[in-house]
Amino acid sequence: MADRRYWCPVELTVDLIGGRWKPVILAHLKEGVHRYGELRRRMPAISEKMLTQQLRELAADGLVRRESFDGRIPHVEYRLTEEGAALGPALTALYEWGERRAAATGITFETPAQEAGARRA
């Protein structure tokens, strides 16, 4: 990415966190540390392959830290790095804008449990 040329700071930001899933992943991690399975349950519409790919890219860009734990039950946790946490105000602004837009247009949000129930029906 260092060899890439940008003409606007927003272009750089969108290059790092753009797309459908990266801002959503970052917003969930803004709430705290999550295991892979927790992220997957919170984002039922994302495929496992896409979630893995997006987490790897965010880690490679220095926004997310992946930590493996060996033990009786090995697991992996994801958390924001200091640089990733610095995106907090931007993520909050996007969240609040989305809430206002939803209220103004009558859009409702499903919970992951509702999504899972709809898939079983």
PDB file of C-alpha atoms in Angstrom:
ATOM      1  CA  MET A   1       0.000   0.000   0.000  1.00  0.00           C
ATOM      2  CA  ALA A   2       2.948   2.319   0.631  1.00  0.00           C
ATOM      3  CA  ASP A   3       3.703   2.427  -3.108  1.00  0.00           C
ATOM      4  CA  ARG A   4       0.131   3.459  -3.958  1.00  0.00           C
ATOM      5  CA  ARG A   5      -0.563   7.108  -4.789  1.00  0.00           C
ATOM      6  CA  TYR A   6      -3.446   9.057  -3.290  1.00  0.00           C
ATOM      7  CA  TRP A   7      -4.820  12.483  -4.084  1.00  0.00           C
ATOM      8  CA  CYS A   8      -7.156  12.867  -1.121  1.00  0.00           C
ATOM      9  CA  PRO A   9      -7.134  11.622   2.503  1.00  0.00           C
ATOM     10  CA  VAL A  10     -10.641  10.191   2.053  1.00  0.00           C
ATOM     11  CA  GLU A  11      -9.302   8.054  -0.803  1.00  0.00           C
ATOM     12  CA  LEU A  12      -6.712   6.524   1.548  1.00  0.00           C
ATOM     13  CA  THR A  13      -9.309   5.934   4.267  1.00  0.00           C
ATOM     14  CA  VAL A  14     -11.768   4.282   1.893  1.00  0.00           C
ATOM     15  CA  ASP A  15      -8.960   2.152   0.495  1.00  0.00           C
ATOM     16  CA  LEU A  16      -8.253   0.849   4.010  1.00  0.00           C
ATOM     17  CA  ILE A  17     -11.768   0.458   5.392  1.00  0.00           C
ATOM     18  CA  GLY A  18     -13.981   0.571   2.313  1.00  0.00           C
ATOM     19  CA  GLY A  19     -16.338  -2.100   1.139  1.00  0.00           C
ATOM     20  CA  ARG A  20     -19.387  -3.662   2.674  1.00  0.00           C
ATOM     21  CA  TRP A  21     -17.785  -5.554   5.545  1.00  0.00           C
ATOM     22  CA  LYS A  22     -14.683  -3.813   6.877  1.00  0.00           C
ATOM     23  CA  PRO A  23     -16.543  -0.918   8.550  1.00  0.00           C
ATOM     24  CA  VAL A  24     -18.986  -3.411  10.092  1.00  0.00           C
ATOM     25  CA  ILE A  25     -16.161  -5.572  11.451  1.00  0.00           C
ATOM     26  CA  LEU A  26     -14.420  -2.492  12.840  1.00  0.00           C
ATOM     27  CA  ALA A  27     -17.667  -1.292  14.446  1.00  0.00           C
ATOM     28  CA  HIS A  28     -18.101  -4.629  16.237  1.00  0.00           C
ATOM     29  CA  LEU A  29     -14.477  -4.618  17.393  1.00  0.00           C
ATOM     30  CA  LYS A  30     -14.915  -1.041  18.594  1.00  0.00           C
ATOM     31  CA  GLU A  31     -17.232  -2.567  21.226  1.00  0.00           C
ATOM     32  CA  GLY A  32     -14.431  -4.826  22.461  1.00  0.00           C
ATOM     33  CA  VAL A  33     -12.507  -8.019  21.810  1.00  0.00           C
ATOM     34  CA  HIS A  34     -14.355 -10.715  19.850  1.00  0.00           C
ATOM     35  CA  ARG A  35     -13.639 -14.267  18.866  1.00  0.00           C
ATOM     36  CA  TYR A  36     -14.133 -15.299  15.255  1.00  0.00           C
ATOM     37  CA  GLY A  37     -17.373 -17.135  16.059  1.00  0.00           C
ATOM     38  CA  GLU A  38     -18.812 -14.099  17.821  1.00  0.00           C
ATOM     39  CA  LEU A  39     -18.106 -11.924  14.801  1.00  0.00           C
ATOM     40  CA  ARG A  40     -19.649 -14.547  12.540  1.00  0.00           C
ATOM     41  CA  ARG A  41     -22.856 -14.643  14.623  1.00  0.00           C
ATOM     42  CA  ARG A  42     -23.101 -10.849  14.653  1.00  0.00           C
ATOM     43  CA  MET A  43     -22.738 -10.767  10.862  1.00  0.00           C
ATOM     44  CA  PRO A  44     -24.878 -13.651   9.563  1.00  0.00           C
ATOM     45  CA  ALA A  45     -24.893 -12.391   5.960  1.00  0.00           C
ATOM     46  CA  ILE A  46     -21.102 -12.610   5.533  1.00  0.00           C
ATOM     47  CA  SER A  47     -19.528 -15.845   4.341  1.00  0.00           C
ATOM     48  CA  GLU A  48     -16.773 -17.448   6.402  1.00  0.00           C
ATOM     49  CA  LYS A  49     -14.358 -16.983   3.514  1.00  0.00           C
ATOM     50  CA  MET A  50     -15.137 -13.263   3.252  1.00  0.00           C
ATOM     51  CA  LEU A  51     -14.911 -12.701   7.013  1.00  0.00           C
ATOM     52  CA  THR A  52     -11.532 -14.435   7.125  1.00  0.00           C
ATOM     53  CA  GLN A  53     -10.282 -12.434   4.145  1.00  0.00           C
ATOM     54  CA  GLN A  54     -11.461  -9.111   5.560  1.00  0.00           C
ATOM     55  CA  LEU A  55      -9.944  -9.829   8.988  1.00  0.00           C
ATOM     56  CA  ARG A  56      -6.623 -10.737   7.354  1.00  0.00           C
ATOM     57  CA  GLU A  57      -6.613  -7.512   5.325  1.00  0.00           C
ATOM     58  CA  LEU A  58      -7.478  -5.392   8.377  1.00  0.00           C
ATOM     59  CA  ALA A  59      -4.681  -7.104  10.321  1.00  0.00           C
ATOM     60  CA  ALA A  60      -2.202  -6.616   7.466  1.00  0.00           C
ATOM     61  CA  ASP A  61      -3.115  -2.919   7.360  1.00  0.00           C
ATOM     62  CA  GLY A  62      -2.471  -2.604  11.095  1.00  0.00           C
ATOM     63  CA  LEU A  63      -6.057  -1.870  12.151  1.00  0.00           C
ATOM     64  CA  VAL A  64      -6.866  -5.209  13.801  1.00  0.00           C
ATOM     65  CA  ARG A  65      -4.744  -7.515  15.934  1.00  0.00           C
ATOM     66  CA  ARG A  66      -5.261 -11.271  15.800  1.00  0.00           C
ATOM     67  CA  GLU A  67      -4.206 -13.174  18.887  1.00  0.00           C
ATOM     68  CA  SER A  68      -4.107 -16.963  19.132  1.00  0.00           C
ATOM     69  CA  PHE A  69      -4.479 -18.717  22.466  1.00  0.00           C
ATOM     70  CA  ASP A  70      -3.379 -22.287  23.005  1.00  0.00           C
ATOM     71  CA  GLY A  71      -4.993 -24.184  25.798  1.00  0.00           C
ATOM     72  CA  ARG A  72      -7.510 -26.857  26.488  1.00  0.00           C
ATOM     73  CA  ILE A  73      -9.769 -25.086  24.006  1.00  0.00           C
ATOM     74  CA  PRO A  74      -7.601 -23.121  21.558  1.00  0.00           C
ATOM     75  CA  HIS A  75      -9.173 -19.936  20.241  1.00  0.00           C
ATOM     76  CA  VAL A  76      -8.427 -16.724  18.374  1.00  0.00           C
ATOM     77  CA  GLU A  77      -9.398 -13.222  19.455  1.00  0.00           C
ATOM     78  CA  TYR A  78      -9.560 -10.063  17.412  1.00  0.00           C
ATOM     79  CA  ARG A  79      -9.190  -6.549  18.759  1.00  0.00           C
ATOM     80  CA  LEU A  80      -8.561  -3.101  17.362  1.00  0.00           C
ATOM     81  CA  THR A  81      -5.008  -1.847  17.373  1.00  0.00           C
ATOM     82  CA  GLU A  82      -4.348   1.674  18.600  1.00  0.00           C
ATOM     83  CA  GLU A  83      -4.599   2.904  15.017  1.00  0.00           C
ATOM     84  CA  GLY A  84      -7.826   0.972  14.496  1.00  0.00           C
ATOM     85  CA  ALA A  85      -9.280   2.404  17.699  1.00  0.00           C
ATOM     86  CA  ALA A  86      -8.521   5.897  16.392  1.00  0.00           C
ATOM     87  CA  LEU A  87     -11.278   5.248  13.824  1.00  0.00           C
ATOM     88  CA  GLY A  88     -13.802   5.217  16.695  1.00  0.00           C
ATOM     89  CA  PRO A  89     -15.229   8.710  16.094  1.00  0.00           C
ATOM     90  CA  ALA A  90     -15.630   8.024  12.362  1.00  0.00           C
ATOM     91  CA  LEU A  91     -17.361   4.690  13.055  1.00  0.00           C
ATOM     92  CA  THR A  92     -19.648   6.343  15.609  1.00  0.00           C
ATOM     93  CA  ALA A  93     -20.542   9.051  13.080  1.00  0.00           C
ATOM     94  CA  LEU A  94     -21.391   6.394  10.461  1.00  0.00           C
ATOM     95  CA  TYR A  95     -23.494   4.473  13.001  1.00  0.00           C
ATOM     96  CA  GLU A  96     -25.425   7.557  14.093  1.00  0.00           C
ATOM     97  CA  TRP A  97     -25.982   8.668  10.501  1.00  0.00           C
ATOM     98  CA  GLY A  98     -27.321   5.199   9.688  1.00  0.00           C
ATOM     99  CA  GLU A  99     -29.712   5.371  12.644  1.00  0.00           C
ATOM    100  CA  ARG A 100     -31.041   8.758  11.494  1.00  0.00           C
ATOM    101  CA  ARG A 101     -31.384   7.553   7.899  1.00  0.00           C
ATOM    102  CA  ALA A 102     -33.215   4.417   9.007  1.00  0.00           C
ATOM    103  CA  ALA A 103     -35.613   6.426  11.154  1.00  0.00           C
ATOM    104  CA  ALA A 104     -36.288   8.886   8.324  1.00  0.00           C
ATOM    105  CA  THR A 105     -36.925   6.168   5.741  1.00  0.00           C
ATOM    106  CA  GLY A 106     -38.655   3.534   7.891  1.00  0.00           C
ATOM    107  CA  ILE A 107     -35.860   0.993   7.626  1.00  0.00           C
ATOM    108  CA  THR A 108     -35.689  -1.509  10.479  1.00  0.00           C
ATOM    109  CA  PHE A 109     -32.710  -3.598  11.513  1.00  0.00           C
ATOM    110  CA  GLU A 110     -32.806  -7.323  12.081  1.00  0.00           C
ATOM    111  CA  THR A 111     -30.902  -8.979  14.867  1.00  0.00           C
ATOM    112  CA  PRO A 112     -28.691 -11.963  14.022  1.00  0.00           C
ATOM    113  CA  ALA A 113     -31.211 -14.224  15.822  1.00  0.00           C
ATOM    114  CA  GLN A 114     -34.008 -12.996  13.534  1.00  0.00           C
ATOM    115  CA  GLU A 115     -31.820 -13.667  10.485  1.00  0.00           C
ATOM    116  CA  ALA A 116     -31.066 -17.211  11.639  1.00  0.00           C
ATOM    117  CA  GLY A 117     -34.775 -17.864  12.237  1.00  0.00           C
ATOM    118  CA  ALA A 118     -35.656 -16.598   8.769  1.00  0.00           C
ATOM    119  CA  ARG A 119     -33.123 -18.969   7.187  1.00  0.00           C
ATOM    120  CA  ARG A 120     -34.633 -21.966   9.013  1.00  0.00           C
ATOM    121  CA  ALA A 121     -38.192 -21.151   7.963  1.00  0.00           C
TER     122      ALA A 121
END
